[in-house]
mmCIF file of C-alpha atoms in Angstrom:
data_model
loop_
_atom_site.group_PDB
_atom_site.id
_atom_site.type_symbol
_atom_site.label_atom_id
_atom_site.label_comp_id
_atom_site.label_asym_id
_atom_site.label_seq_id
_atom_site.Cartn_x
_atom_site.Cartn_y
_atom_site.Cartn_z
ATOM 1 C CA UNK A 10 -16.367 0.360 15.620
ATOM 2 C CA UNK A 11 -14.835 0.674 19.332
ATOM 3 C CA UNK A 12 -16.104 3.502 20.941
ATOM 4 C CA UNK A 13 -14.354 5.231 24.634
ATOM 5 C CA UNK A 14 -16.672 7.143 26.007
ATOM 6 C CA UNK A 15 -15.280 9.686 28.932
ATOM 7 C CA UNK A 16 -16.881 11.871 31.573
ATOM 8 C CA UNK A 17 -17.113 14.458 33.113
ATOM 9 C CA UNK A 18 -15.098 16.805 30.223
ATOM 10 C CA UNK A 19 -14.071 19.326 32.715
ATOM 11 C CA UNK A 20 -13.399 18.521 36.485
ATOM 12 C CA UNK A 21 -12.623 21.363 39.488
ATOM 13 C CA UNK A 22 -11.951 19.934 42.852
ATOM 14 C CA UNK A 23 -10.225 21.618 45.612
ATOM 15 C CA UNK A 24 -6.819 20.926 46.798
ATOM 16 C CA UNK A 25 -6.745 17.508 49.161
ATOM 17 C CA UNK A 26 -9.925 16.749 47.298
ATOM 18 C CA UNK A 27 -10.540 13.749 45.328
ATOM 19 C CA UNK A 28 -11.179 13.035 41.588
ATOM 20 C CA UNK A 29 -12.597 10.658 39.757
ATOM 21 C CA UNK A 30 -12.663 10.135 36.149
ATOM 22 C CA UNK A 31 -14.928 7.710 34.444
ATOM 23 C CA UNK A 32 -15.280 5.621 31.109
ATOM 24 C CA UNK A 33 -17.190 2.806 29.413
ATOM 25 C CA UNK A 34 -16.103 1.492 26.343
ATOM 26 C CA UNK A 35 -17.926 -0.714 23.596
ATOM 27 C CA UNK A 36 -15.460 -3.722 22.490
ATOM 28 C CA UNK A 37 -16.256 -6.573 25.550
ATOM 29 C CA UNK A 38 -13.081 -7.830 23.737
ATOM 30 C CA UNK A 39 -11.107 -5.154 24.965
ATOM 31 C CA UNK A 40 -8.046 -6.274 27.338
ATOM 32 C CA UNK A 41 -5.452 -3.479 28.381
ATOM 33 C CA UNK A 42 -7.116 -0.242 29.931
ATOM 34 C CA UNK A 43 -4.476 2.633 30.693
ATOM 35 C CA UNK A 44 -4.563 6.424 31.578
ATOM 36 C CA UNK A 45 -2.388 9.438 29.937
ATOM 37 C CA UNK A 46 -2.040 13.049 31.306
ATOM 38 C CA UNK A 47 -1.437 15.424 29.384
ATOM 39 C CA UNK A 48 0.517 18.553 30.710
ATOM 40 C CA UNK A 49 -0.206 21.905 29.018
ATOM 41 C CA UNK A 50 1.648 21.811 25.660
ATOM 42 C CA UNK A 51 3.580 18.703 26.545
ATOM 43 C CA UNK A 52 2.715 14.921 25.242
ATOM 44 C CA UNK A 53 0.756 12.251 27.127
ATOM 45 C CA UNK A 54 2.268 10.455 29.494
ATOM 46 C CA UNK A 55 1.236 6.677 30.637
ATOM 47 C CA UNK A 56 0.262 7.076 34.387
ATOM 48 C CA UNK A 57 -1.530 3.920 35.620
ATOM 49 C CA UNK A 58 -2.826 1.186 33.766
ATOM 50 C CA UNK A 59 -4.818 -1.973 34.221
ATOM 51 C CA UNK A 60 -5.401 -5.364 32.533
ATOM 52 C CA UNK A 61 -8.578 -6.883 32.122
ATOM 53 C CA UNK A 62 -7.492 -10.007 35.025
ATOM 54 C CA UNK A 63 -7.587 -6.982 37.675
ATOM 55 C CA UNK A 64 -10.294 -5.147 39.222
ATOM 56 C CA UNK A 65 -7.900 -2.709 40.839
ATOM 57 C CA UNK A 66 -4.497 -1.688 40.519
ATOM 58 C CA UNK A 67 -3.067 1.252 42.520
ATOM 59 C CA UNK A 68 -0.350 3.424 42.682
ATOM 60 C CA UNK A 69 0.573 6.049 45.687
ATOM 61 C CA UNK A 70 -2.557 8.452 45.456
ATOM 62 C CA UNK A 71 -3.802 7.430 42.018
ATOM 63 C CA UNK A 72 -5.982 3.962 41.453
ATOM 64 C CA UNK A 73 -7.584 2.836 38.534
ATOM 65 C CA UNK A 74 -10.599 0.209 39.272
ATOM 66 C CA UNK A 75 -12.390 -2.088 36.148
ATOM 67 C CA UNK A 76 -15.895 -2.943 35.884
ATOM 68 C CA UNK A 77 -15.979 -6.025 32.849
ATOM 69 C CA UNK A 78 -19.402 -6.674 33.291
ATOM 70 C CA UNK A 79 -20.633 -2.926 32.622
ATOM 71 C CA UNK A 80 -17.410 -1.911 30.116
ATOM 72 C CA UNK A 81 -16.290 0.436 32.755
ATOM 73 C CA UNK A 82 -13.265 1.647 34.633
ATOM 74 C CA UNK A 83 -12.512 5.013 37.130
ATOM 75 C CA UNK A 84 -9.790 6.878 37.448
ATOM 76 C CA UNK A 85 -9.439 7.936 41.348
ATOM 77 C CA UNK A 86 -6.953 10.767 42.533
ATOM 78 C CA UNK A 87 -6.864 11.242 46.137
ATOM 79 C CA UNK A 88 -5.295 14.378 48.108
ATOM 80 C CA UNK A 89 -5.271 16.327 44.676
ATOM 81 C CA UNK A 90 -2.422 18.238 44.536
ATOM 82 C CA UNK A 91 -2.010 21.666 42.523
ATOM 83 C CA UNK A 92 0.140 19.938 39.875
ATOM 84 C CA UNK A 93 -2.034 17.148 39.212
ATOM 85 C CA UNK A 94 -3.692 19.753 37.147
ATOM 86 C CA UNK A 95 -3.964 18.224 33.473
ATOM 87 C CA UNK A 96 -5.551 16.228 30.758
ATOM 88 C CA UNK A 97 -6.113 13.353 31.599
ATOM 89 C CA UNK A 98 -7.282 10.510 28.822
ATOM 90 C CA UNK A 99 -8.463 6.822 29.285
ATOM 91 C CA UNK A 100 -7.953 4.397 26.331
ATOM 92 C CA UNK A 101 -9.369 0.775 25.887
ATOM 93 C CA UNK A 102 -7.199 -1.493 23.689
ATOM 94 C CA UNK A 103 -7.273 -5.526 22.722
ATOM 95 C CA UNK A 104 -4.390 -7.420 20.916
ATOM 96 C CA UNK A 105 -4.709 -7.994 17.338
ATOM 97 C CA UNK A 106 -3.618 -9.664 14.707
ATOM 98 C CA UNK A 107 0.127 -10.464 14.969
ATOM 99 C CA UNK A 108 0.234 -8.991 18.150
ATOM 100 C CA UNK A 109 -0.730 -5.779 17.441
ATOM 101 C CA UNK A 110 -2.632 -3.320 19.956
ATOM 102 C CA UNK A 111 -5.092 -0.540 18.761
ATOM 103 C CA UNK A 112 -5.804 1.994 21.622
ATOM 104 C CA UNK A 113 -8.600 3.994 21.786
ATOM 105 C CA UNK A 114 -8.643 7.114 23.932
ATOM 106 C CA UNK A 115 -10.898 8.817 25.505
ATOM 107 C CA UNK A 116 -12.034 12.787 24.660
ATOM 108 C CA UNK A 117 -10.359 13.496 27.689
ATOM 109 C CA UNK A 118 -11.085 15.430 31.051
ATOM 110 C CA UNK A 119 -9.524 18.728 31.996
ATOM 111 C CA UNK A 120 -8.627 18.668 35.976
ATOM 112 C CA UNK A 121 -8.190 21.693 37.669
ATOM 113 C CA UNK A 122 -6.959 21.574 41.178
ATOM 114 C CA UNK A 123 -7.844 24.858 43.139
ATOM 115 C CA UNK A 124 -5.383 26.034 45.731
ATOM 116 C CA UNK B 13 17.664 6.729 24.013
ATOM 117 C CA UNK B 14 15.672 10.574 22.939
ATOM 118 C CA UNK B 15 12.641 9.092 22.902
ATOM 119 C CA UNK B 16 9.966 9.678 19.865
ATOM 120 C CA UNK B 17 11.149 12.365 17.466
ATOM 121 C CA UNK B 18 8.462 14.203 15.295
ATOM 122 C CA UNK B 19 9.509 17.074 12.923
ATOM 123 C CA UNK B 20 8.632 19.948 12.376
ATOM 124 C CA UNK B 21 6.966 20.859 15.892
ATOM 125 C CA UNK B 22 5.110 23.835 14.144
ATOM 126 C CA UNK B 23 3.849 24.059 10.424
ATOM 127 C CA UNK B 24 2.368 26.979 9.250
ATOM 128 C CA UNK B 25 0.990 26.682 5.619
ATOM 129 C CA UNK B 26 -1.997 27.954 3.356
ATOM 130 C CA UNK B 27 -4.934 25.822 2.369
ATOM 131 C CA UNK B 28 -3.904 23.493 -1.206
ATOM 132 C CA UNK B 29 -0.208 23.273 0.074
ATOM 133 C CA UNK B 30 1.306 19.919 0.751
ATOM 134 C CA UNK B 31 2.139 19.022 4.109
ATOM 135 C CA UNK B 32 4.417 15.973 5.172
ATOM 136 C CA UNK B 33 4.867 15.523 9.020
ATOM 137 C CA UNK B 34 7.623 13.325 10.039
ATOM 138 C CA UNK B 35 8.521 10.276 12.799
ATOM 139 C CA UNK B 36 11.221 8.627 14.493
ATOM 140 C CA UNK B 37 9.950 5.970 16.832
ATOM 141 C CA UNK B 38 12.008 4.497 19.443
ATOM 142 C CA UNK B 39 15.285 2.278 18.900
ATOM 143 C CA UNK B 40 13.238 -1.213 19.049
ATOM 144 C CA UNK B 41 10.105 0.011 19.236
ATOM 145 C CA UNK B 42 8.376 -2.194 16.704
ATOM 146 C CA UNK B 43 4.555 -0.371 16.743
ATOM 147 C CA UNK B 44 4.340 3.033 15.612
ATOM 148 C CA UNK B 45 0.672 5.196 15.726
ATOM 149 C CA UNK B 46 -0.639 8.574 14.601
ATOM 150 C CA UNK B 47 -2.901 10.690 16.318
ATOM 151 C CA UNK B 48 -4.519 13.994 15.218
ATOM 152 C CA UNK B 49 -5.457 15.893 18.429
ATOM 153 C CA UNK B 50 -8.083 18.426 18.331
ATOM 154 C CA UNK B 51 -10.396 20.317 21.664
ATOM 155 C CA UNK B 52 -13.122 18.769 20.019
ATOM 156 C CA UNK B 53 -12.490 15.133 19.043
ATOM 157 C CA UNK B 54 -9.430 14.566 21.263
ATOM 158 C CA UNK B 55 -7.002 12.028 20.024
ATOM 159 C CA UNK B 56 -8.184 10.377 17.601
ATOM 160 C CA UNK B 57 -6.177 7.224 15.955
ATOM 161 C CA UNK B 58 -5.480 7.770 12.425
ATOM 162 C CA UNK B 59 -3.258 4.784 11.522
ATOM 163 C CA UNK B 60 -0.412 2.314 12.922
ATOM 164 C CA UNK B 61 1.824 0.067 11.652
ATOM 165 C CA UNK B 62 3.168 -2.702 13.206
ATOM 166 C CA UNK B 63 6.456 -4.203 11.954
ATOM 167 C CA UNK B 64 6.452 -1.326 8.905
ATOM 168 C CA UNK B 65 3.284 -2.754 7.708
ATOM 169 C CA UNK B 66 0.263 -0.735 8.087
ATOM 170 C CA UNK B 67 -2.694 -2.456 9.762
ATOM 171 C CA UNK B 68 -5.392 -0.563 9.906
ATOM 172 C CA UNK B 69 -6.050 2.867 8.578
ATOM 173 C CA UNK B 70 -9.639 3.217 9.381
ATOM 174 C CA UNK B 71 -9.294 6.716 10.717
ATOM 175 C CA UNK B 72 -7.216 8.250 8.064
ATOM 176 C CA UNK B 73 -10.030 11.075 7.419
ATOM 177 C CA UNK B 74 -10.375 10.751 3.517
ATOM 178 C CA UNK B 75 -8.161 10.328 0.400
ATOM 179 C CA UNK B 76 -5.884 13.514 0.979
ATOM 180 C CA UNK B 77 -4.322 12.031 4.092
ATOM 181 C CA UNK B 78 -1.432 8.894 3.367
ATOM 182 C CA UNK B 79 1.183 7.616 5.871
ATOM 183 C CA UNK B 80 4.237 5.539 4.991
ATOM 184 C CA UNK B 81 6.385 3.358 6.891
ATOM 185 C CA UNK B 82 9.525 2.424 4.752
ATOM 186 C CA UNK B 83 12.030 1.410 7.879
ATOM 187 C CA UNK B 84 11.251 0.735 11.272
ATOM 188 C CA UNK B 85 13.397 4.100 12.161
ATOM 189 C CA UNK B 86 11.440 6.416 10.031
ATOM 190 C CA UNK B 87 7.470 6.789 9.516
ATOM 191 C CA UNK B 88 5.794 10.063 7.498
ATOM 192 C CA UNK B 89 1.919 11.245 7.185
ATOM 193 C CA UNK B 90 1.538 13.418 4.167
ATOM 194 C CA UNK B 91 -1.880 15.795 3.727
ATOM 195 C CA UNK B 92 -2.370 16.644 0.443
ATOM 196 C CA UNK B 93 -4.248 18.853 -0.401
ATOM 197 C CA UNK B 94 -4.109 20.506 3.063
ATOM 198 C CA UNK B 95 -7.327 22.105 4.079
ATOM 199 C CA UNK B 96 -8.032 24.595 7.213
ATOM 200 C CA UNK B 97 -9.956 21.966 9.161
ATOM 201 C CA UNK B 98 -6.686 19.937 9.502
ATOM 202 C CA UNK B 99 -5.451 22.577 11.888
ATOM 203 C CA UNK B 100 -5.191 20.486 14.910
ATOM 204 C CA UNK B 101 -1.737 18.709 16.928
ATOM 205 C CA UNK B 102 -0.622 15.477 15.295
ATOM 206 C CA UNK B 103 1.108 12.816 17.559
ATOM 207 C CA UNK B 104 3.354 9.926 16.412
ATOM 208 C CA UNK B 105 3.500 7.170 19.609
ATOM 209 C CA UNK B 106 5.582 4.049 19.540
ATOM 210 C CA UNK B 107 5.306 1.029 21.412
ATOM 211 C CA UNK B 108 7.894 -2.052 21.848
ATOM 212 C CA UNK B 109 5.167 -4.813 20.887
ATOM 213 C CA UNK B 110 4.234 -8.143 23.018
ATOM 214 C CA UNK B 111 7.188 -8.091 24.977
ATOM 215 C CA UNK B 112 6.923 -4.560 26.117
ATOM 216 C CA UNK B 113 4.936 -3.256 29.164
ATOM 217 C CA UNK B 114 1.874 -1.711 26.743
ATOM 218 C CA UNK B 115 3.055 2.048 27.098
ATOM 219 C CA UNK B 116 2.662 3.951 24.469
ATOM 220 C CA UNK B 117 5.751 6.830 23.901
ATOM 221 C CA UNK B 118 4.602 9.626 22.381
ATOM 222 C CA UNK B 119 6.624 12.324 20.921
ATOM 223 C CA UNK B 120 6.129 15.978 21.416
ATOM 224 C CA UNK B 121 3.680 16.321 18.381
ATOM 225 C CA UNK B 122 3.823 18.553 15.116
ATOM 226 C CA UNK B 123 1.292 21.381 15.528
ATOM 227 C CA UNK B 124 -0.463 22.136 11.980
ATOM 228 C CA UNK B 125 -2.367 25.408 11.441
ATOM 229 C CA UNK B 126 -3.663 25.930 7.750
ATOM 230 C CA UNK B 127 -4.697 29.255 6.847
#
């Protein structure tokens, strides 16, 4: 079945440092490629997201980038702030049957910005 | 609109008991998903629905887990019997379908510990 692969699982930078976050995924029929943080004891949130048209999509300091031929896609934080510090999960999704979408996440990656 | 509701945000409950966690997507939202989030595994899809129908349950664990959809306002997922190694946080998410933007809402997830 589809398969997200993430890495690395845990992530320390230093503050103004950057981060990246990668994943490959299995389904080449995969379409729709976004990223969730996850807060300490709060829900995932959507932050960026891509489509498979794209290469690279970005947004203030974050930018996601796609790689279709390998079945993989970075997640890039630049000038890491302190509260940047979270979860942070990738999912790879493709439309079904009556328009349906099944995402697949990620195990996730816990960033932790260092003052 | 108050976003995705899930009751009860905490269950505690001893192993054999019955457990039914419950799910109010978004007005309109016409895709609704569970996830069971654990350190180890993540979020892992369990089932969705789209339109009140389920589509693919693939990840329900085993027999003891069922989910129901009978309106598009209200979804459940029942664990019976309820073991200890369902401890984990489980997620409904809801998403508007082909005309929406892709995101996924979750709500703030129903955290199961069974002793």
């Amino acid at each position: 079945g589809e398969n997200v692969e993430q890495h690395p699982s845990t992530l320390s930078v230093q503050e103004g440092d950057s981060a990246v976050i990668k994943c490959t995924y299995s389904d080449s029929a995969s379409n729709y490629f976004p990223w969730y943080k996850q807060e300490l004891g709060k829900r995932p949130q959507l932050i960026i997201d891509i489509r498979s048209n794209v290469g690279e999509k970005k947004d203030q300091r974050i930018a996601v980038t796609l790689n279709k031929t390998a079945k993989h896609f970075s997640l890039h934080i630049t000038e890491t702030q302190p509260e940047d510090s979270a979860v942070y999960f990738c999912a790879a999704s493709k439309g079904g049957t009556s328009g349906t979408y099944k995402y697949i996440f990620g195990t996730g990656t816990r960033l932790k910005v260092l003052a | 609109d108050a976003g995705v509701i899930q009751s009860p945000r905490h269950e505690v409950t001893e192993m054999g008991q019955e457990v039914t966690l419950r799910c109010k997507p978004i007005s309109g939202h016409n895709s609704l998903f569970w996830y069971r989030q654990t350190m180890m595994r993540g979020l892992e899809l369990l089932i969705y629905f789209n339109n009140n129908v389920p589509i693919d349950d693939s990840g329900m664990p085993e027999d003891r887990f069922s989910a129901k959809m009978p309106n598009a306002s209200f979804s459940t997922l029942k664990i019976q019997p309820s073991e200890p190694r369902d401890s984990a946080v489980y997620f409904c998410a809801s998403r508007m379908g082909l005309a929406g933007s892709g995101e996924l809402f979750f709500g703030e997830g129903s955290r199961l510990t069974v002793l």
